CSV table of C-alpha atoms and ligand atoms in Angstrom, one decimal:
chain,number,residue,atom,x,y,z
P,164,UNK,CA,0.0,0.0,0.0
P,165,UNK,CA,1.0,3.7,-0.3
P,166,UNK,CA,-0.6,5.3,2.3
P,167,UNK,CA,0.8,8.2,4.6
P,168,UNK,CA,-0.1,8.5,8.4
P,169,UNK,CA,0.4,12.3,8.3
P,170,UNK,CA,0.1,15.6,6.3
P,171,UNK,CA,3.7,16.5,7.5
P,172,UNK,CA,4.3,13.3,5.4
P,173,UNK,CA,3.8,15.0,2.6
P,174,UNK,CA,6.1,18.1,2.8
P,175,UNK,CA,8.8,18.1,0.4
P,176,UNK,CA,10.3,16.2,-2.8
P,177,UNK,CA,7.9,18.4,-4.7
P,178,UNK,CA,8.4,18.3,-8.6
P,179,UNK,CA,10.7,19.9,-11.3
P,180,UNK,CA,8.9,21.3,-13.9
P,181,UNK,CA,10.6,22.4,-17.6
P,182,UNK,CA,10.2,26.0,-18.2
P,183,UNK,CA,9.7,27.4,-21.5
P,184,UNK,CA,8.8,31.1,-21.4
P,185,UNK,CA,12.1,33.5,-21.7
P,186,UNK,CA,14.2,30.3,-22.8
P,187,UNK,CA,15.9,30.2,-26.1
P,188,UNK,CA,14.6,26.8,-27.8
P,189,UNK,CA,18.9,26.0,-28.7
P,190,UNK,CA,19.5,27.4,-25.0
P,191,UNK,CA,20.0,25.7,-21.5
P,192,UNK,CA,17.3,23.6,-19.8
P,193,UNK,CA,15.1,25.4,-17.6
P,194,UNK,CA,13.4,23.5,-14.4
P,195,UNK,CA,11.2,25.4,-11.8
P,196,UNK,CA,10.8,23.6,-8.1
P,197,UNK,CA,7.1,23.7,-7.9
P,198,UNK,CA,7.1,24.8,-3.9
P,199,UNK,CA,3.0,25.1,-4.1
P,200,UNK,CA,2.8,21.5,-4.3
P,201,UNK,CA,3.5,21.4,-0.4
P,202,UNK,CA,0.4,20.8,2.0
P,203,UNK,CA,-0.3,24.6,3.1
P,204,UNK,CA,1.2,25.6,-1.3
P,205,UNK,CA,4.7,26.7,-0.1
P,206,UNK,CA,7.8,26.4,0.6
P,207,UNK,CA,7.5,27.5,4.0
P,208,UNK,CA,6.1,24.2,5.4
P,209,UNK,CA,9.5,23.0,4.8
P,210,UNK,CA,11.2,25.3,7.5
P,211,UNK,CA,8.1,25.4,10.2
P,212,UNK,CA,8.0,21.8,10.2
P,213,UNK,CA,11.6,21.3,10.8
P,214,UNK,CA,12.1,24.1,13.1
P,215,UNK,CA,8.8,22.9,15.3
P,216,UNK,CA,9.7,19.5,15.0
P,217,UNK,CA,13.6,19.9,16.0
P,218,UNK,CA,12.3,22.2,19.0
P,219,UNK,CA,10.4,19.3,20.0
P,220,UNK,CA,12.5,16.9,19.6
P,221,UNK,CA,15.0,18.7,22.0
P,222,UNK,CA,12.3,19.2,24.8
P,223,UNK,CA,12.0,23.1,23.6
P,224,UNK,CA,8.4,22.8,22.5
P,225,UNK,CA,5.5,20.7,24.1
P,226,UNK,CA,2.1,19.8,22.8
P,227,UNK,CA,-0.2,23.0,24.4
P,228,UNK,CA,2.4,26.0,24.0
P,229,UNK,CA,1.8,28.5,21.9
P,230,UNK,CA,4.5,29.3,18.6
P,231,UNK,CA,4.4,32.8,16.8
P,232,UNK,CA,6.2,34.9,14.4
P,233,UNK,CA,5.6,37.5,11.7
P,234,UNK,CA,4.9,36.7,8.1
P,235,UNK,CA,3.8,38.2,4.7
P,236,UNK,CA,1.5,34.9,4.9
P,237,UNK,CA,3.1,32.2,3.3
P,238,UNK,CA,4.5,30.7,6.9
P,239,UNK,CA,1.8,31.7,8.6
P,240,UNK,CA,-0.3,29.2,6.8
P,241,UNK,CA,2.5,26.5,7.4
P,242,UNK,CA,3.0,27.3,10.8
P,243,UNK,CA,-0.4,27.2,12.0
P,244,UNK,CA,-1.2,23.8,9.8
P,245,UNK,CA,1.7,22.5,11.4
P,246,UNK,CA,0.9,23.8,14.9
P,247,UNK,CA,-2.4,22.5,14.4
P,248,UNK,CA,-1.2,18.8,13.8
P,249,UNK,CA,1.7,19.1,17.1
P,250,UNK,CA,-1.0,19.9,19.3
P,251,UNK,CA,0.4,23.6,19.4
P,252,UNK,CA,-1.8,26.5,19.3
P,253,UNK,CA,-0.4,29.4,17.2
P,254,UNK,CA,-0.3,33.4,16.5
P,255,UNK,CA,0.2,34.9,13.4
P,256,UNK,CA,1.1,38.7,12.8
P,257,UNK,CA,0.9,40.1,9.3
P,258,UNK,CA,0.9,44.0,7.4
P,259,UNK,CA,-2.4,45.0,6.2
P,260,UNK,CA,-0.9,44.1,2.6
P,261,UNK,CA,-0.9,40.6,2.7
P,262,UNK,CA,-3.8,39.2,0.7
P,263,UNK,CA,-7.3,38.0,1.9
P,264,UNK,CA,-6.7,35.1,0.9
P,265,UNK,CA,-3.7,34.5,2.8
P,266,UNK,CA,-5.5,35.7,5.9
P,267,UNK,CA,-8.4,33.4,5.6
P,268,UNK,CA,-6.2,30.4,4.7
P,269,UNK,CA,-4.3,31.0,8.0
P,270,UNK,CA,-7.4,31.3,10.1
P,271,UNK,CA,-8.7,27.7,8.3
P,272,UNK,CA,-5.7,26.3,10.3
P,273,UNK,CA,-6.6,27.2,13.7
P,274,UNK,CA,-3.8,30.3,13.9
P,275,UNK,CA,-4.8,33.7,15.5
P,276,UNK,CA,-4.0,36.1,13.3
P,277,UNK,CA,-3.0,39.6,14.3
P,278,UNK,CA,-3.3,42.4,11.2
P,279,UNK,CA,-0.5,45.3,11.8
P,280,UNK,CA,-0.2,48.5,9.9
P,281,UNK,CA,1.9,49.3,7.1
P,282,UNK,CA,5.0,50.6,8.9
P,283,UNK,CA,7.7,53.2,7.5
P,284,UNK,CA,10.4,51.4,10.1
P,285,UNK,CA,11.0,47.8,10.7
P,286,UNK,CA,11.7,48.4,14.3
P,287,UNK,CA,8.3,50.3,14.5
P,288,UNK,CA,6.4,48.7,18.1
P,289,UNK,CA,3.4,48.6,16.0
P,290,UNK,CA,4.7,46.9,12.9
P,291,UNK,CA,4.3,43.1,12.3
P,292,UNK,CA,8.1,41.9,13.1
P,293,UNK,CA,8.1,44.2,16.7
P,294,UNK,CA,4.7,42.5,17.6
P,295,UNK,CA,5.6,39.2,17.3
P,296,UNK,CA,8.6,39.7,19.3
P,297,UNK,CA,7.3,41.7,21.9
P,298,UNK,CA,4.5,39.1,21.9
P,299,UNK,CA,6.6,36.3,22.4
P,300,UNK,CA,8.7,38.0,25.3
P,301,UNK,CA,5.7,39.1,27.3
P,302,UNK,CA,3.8,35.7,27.5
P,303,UNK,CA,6.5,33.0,27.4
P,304,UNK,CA,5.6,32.2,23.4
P,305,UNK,CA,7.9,30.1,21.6
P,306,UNK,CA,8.9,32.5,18.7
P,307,UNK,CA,10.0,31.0,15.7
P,308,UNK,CA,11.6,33.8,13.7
P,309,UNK,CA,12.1,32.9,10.7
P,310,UNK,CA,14.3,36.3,9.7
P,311,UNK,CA,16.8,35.1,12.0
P,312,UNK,CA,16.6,31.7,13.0
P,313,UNK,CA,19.5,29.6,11.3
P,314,UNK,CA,17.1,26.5,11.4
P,315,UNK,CA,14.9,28.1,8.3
P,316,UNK,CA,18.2,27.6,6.4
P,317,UNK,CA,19.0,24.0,7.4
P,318,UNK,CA,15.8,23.1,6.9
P,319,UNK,CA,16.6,23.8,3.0
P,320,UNK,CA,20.4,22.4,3.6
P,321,UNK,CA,19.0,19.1,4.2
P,322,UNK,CA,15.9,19.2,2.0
P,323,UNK,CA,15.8,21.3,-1.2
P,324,UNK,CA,19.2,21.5,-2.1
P,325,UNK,CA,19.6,17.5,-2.0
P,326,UNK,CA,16.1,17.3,-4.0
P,327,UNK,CA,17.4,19.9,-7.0
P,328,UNK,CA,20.5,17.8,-6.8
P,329,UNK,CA,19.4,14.0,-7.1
P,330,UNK,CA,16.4,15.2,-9.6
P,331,UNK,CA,18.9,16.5,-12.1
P,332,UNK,CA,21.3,13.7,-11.4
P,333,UNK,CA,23.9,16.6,-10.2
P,334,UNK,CA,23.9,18.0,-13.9
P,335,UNK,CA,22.2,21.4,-12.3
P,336,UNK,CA,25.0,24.8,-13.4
P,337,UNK,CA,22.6,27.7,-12.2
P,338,UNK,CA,20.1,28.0,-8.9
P,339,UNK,CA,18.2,30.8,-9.2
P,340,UNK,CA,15.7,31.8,-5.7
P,341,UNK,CA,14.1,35.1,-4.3
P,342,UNK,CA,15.2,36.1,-1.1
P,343,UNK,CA,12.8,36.9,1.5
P,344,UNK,CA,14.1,35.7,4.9
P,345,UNK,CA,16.9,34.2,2.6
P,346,UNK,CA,16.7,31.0,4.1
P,347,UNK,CA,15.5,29.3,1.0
P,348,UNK,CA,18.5,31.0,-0.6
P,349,UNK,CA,20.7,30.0,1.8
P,350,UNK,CA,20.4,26.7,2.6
P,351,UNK,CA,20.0,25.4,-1.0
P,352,UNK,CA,23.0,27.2,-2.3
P,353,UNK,CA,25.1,26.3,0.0
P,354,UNK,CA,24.6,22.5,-0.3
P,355,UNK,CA,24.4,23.0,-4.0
P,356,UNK,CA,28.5,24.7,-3.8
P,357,UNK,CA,29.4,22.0,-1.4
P,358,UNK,CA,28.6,19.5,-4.6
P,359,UNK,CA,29.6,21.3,-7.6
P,360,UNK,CA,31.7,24.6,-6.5
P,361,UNK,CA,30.7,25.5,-10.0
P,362,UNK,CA,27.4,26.2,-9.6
P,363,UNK,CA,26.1,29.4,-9.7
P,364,UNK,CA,23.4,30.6,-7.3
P,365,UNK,CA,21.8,33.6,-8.4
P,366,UNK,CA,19.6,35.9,-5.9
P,367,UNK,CA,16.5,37.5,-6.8
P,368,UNK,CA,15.8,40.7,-5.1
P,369,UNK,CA,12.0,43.0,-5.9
P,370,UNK,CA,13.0,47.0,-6.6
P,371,UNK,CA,12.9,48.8,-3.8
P,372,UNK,CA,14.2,46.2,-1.2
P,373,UNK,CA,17.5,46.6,0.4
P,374,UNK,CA,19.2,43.2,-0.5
P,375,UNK,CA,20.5,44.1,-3.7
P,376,UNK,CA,22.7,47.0,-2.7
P,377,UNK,CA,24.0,44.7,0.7
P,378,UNK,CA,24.6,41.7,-1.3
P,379,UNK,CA,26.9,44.2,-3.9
P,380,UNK,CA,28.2,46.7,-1.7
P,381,UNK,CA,27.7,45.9,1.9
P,382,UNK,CA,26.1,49.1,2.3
P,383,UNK,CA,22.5,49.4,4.2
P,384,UNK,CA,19.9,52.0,2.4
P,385,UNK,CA,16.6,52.5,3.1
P,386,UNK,CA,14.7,50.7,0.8
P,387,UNK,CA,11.1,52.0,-0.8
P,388,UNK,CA,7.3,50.1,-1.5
P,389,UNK,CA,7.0,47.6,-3.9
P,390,UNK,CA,3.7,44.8,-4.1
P,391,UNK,CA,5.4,41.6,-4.6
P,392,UNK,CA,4.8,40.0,-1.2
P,393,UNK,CA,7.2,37.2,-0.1
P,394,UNK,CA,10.4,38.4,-1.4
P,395,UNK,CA,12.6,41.5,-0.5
P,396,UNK,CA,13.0,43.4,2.5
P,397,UNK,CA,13.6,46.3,4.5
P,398,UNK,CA,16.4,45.1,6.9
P,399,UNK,CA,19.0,42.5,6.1
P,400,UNK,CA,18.2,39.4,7.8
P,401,UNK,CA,20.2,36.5,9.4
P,402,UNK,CA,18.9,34.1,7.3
P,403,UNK,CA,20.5,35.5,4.3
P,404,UNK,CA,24.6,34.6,3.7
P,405,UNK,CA,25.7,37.0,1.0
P,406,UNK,CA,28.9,34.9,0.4
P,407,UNK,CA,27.0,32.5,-1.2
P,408,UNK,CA,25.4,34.7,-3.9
P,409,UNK,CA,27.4,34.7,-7.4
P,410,UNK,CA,24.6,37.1,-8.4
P,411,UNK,CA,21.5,39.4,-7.5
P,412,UNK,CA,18.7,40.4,-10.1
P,413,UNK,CA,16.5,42.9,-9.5
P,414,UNK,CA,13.0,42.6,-10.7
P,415,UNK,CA,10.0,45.1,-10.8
P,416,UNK,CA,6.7,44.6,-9.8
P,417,UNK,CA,5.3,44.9,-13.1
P,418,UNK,CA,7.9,42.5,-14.7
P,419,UNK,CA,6.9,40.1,-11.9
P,420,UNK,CA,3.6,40.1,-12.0
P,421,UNK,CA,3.4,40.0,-16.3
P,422,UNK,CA,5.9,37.3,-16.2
P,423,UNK,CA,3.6,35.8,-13.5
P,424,UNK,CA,0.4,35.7,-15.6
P,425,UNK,CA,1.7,35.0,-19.1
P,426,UNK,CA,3.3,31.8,-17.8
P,427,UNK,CA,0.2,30.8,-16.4
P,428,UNK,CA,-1.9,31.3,-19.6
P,429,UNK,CA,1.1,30.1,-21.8
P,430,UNK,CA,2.4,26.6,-19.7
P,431,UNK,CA,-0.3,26.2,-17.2
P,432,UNK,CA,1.5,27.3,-14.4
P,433,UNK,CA,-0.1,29.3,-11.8
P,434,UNK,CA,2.6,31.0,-9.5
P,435,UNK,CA,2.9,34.1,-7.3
P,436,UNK,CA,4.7,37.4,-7.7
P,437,UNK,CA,7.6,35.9,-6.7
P,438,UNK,CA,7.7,33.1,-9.1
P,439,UNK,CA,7.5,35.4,-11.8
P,440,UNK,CA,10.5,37.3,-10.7
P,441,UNK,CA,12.1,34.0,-10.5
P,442,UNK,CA,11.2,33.6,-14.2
P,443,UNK,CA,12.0,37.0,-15.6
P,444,UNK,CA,15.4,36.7,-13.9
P,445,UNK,CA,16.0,32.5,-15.3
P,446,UNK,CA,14.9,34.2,-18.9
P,447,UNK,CA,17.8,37.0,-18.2
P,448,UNK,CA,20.1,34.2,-17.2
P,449,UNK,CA,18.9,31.8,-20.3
P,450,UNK,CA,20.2,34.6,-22.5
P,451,UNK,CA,23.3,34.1,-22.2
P,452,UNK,CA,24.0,29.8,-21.9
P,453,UNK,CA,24.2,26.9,-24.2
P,454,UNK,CA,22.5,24.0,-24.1
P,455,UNK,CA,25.1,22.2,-21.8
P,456,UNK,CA,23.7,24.3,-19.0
P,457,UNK,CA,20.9,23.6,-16.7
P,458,UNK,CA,18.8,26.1,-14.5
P,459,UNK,CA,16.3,25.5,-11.7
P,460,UNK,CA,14.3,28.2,-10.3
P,461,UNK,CA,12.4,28.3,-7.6
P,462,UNK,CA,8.9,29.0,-7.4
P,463,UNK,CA,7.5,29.8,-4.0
P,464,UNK,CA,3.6,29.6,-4.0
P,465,UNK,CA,1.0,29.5,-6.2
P,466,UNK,CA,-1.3,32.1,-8.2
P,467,UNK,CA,-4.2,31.4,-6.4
P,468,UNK,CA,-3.3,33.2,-3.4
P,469,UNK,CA,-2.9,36.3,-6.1
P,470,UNK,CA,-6.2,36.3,-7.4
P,471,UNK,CA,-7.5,39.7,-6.1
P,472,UNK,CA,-4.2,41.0,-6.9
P,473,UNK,CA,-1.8,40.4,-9.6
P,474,UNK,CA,-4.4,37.8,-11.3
P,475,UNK,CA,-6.9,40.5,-11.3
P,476,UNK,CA,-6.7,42.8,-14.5
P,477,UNK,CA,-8.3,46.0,-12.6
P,478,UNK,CA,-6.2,45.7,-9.7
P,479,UNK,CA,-3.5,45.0,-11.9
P,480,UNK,CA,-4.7,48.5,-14.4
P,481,UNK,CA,-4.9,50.6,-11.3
P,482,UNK,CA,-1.6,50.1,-10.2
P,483,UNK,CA,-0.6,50.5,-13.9
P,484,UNK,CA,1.1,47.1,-14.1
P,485,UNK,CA,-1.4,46.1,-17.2
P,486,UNK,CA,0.6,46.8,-20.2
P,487,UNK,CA,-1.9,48.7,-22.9
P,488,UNK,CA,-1.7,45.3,-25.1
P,489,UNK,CA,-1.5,42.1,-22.9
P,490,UNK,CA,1.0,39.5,-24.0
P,491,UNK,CA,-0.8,36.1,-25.1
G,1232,PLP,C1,6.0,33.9,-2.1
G,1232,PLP,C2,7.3,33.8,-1.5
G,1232,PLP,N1,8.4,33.7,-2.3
G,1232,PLP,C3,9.6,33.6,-1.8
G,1232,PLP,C4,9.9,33.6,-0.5
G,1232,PLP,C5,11.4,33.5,-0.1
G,1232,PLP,O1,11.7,32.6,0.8
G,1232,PLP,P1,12.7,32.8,2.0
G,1232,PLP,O2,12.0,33.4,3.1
G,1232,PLP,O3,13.2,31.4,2.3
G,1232,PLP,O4,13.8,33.7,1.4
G,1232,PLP,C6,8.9,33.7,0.3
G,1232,PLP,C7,9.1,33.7,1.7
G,1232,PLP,O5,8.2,34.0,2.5
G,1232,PLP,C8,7.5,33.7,-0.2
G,1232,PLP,O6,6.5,33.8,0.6
C-alpha cells in the first residue's frame, strides 16, 4: 500500500517542472521547483516543520504551547497547519498588505491572526516583526523567527538543495531563488556549492528592497514600497549569507507580476509574484548559456493566493502594471 499516516508526510520532494517562457529553444534547460505542491502551497512548510519538530525533539516545545512569528502569509499558513497537527496553538502577525486570501487560509488552520499596519520602520512597536517579538517575550511564546533563525536555512540544507541535486542527477550549473528571509537561498545554495563549487546561485531581489545593494556593496539603504509579497525586505536578515550569492537580479513589480500571468496562460502554471521574478530573472540568465547548462528556479507559491491581486486585470490597471496590449 501507499498510504501516509500524516500531512507532514507529505512536505517536500515536490516536482521539477521544464520552463519554457524566456528560454531560447537552442539554450540551456530550464526546471522550476514547484514549492505550491506542499500541504499549506509553499515552501515555507518546509522550515516550520523542521524548526517545530527539532524544537520538540529537543524538549524546547510541548504539545499545548503556543508558537508565533511575523509573516507576509506564506508561513503563517505552514505554521499554523503545522501547529495544528503538534497539538500547538499558534499566533500569526501580518501587514495590512498581505492578501485575503492568505489571511483566511491562516485562520482555516486554527492560527490567530494579528493584522498590523503598514510601517515606515521595521523596528516600529506597531509593525508586524516588533509585535511578534514583543509578543513572544511578554507571554513565554515560543517565537519562531524565521528572519533570523539559522534552522529556516538547514531546513533547505538538508531538504531542497539534495532534492534539486538528485532530480537532475547533479547536472544542475545555475540555482536561481528570491530572497525573503533568505533562508531558502541560503540553505539550498550552499549545499548545492558543497557539490559542484561551480554552480552558480543567483539571488533575486523586488525594486525597492534593500538586499540588492548589501549583497553588492555591503552598504544598508533604506529601501522604498513595492507589491510583490514574499520576497525583498527592509532590513537584512540573518537568514540570508551573501557569500553564497554569485549574483543578484532585481526585478520590478510589473515584470513580476506580467511574467507571472503570461506563464500561467502560456504553460499552465499558476505561481505568485515571486515566481515570476524568478522567471523573468531565469529568462535573463537563459540569454546568455548553451544548451550544456541547466537552470532551476524556484517557485514559492501558487497564483491562487494572487487572485485579487496580480491575477486580477483592474487591480493590476490601477496600479498600472497592465501593459496597454497584454501579452498572449
Ligand atoms: C511567495 C514567497 N516567495 C519567496 C519567498 C522567499 O523565501 P525565503 O524566506 O526562504 O527567502 C517567500 C518567503 O516567505 C515567499 O512567501
Amino acid at each position: 500500500m501507499r498510504v501516509h499516516e500524516s500531512i507532514l508526510e507529505l512536505i517536500g520532494h515536490t516536482p521539477l517542472l521544464r520552463l519554457k517562457t524566456g528560454i531560447p529553444p537552442d539554450g540551456p534547460a530550464a526546471y522550476v521547483k514547484l514549492e505550491f505542491c506542499n500541504p499549506t502551497g509553499s515552501l515555507k512548510d518546509r522550515i516550520t516543520y523542521y524548526i517545530l519538530k527539532k524544537a520538540m525533539d529537543e524538549g524546547r516545545l510541548k504539545p499545548g504551547d503556543t508558537v508565533i512569528d511575523n509573516t507576509s502569509g506564506n508561513t503563517g499558513s505552514a505554521l499554523a497547519m503545522v501547529a495544528s497537527v503538534m497539538g500547538l496553538k499558534s499566533i500569526v502577525t501580518t501587514p495590512e498588505k498581505t492578501s485575503k486570501e492568505k489571511i483566511d487560509l491562516i485562520k482555516s488552520y486554527g492560527a490567530e491572526v494579528i493584522i498590523t499596519p503598514e510601517v515606515e520602520d521595521h523596528d516600529d512597536p506597531e509593525g508586524f516583526f516588533m509585535v511578534a517579538r514583543r509578543l513572544a517575550e511578554e507571554n513565554g511564546y515560543f517565537d519562531l523567527n524565521q528572519y533570523h533563525n539559522q534552522d529556516n536555512v538547514e531546513a533547505h540544507y538538508i531538504s531542497t538543495g539534495p532534492e534539486i541535486w538528485e532530480d537532475t542527477g547533479g547536472r544542475i550549473t545555475h540555482f536561481v531563488c528570491g530572497i525573503g528571509t533568505g533562508g531558502c537561498f541560503s540553505g539550498a545554495a550552499r549545499f548545492l556549492k558543497e557539490k559542484n563549487r561551480d554552480v552558480q546561485n543567483i539571488a533575486v531581489d523586488p525594486e525597492g528592497s534593500i538586499f540588492a545593494e548589501y549583497i553588492r556593496h555591503n552598504r544598508e539603504i533604506k529601501g522604498y514600497a513595492y507589491k510583490v509579497e514574499g520576497i525583498g525586505s527592509d532590513v537584512v536578515t540573518g537568514a540570508l549569507h551573501p557569500h553564497l550569492v554569485d549574483e543578484v537580479i532585481t526585478v520590478s513589480d510589473k515584470d513580476s507580476f506580467n511574467r507571472a500571468r503570461l506563464i500561467a496562460r502560456t504553460e499552465g502554471i499558476s505561481g505568485g509574484g515571486s515566481s515570476g521574478a524568478v522567471a523573468f530573472a531565469m529568462e535573463k540568465i537563459a540569454a546568455n548559456l548553451g544548451p550544456e547548462a541547466l537552470i532551476v528556479g524556484i517557485f514559492a507559491d501558487a497564483g491562487i493566493r494572487y487572485l485579487s491581486k496580480c491575477y486580477n486585470d483592474n487591480w493590476m490597471r490601477q496600479h498600472g502594471y497592465l501593459p496597454e496590449v497584454e501579452v498572449n
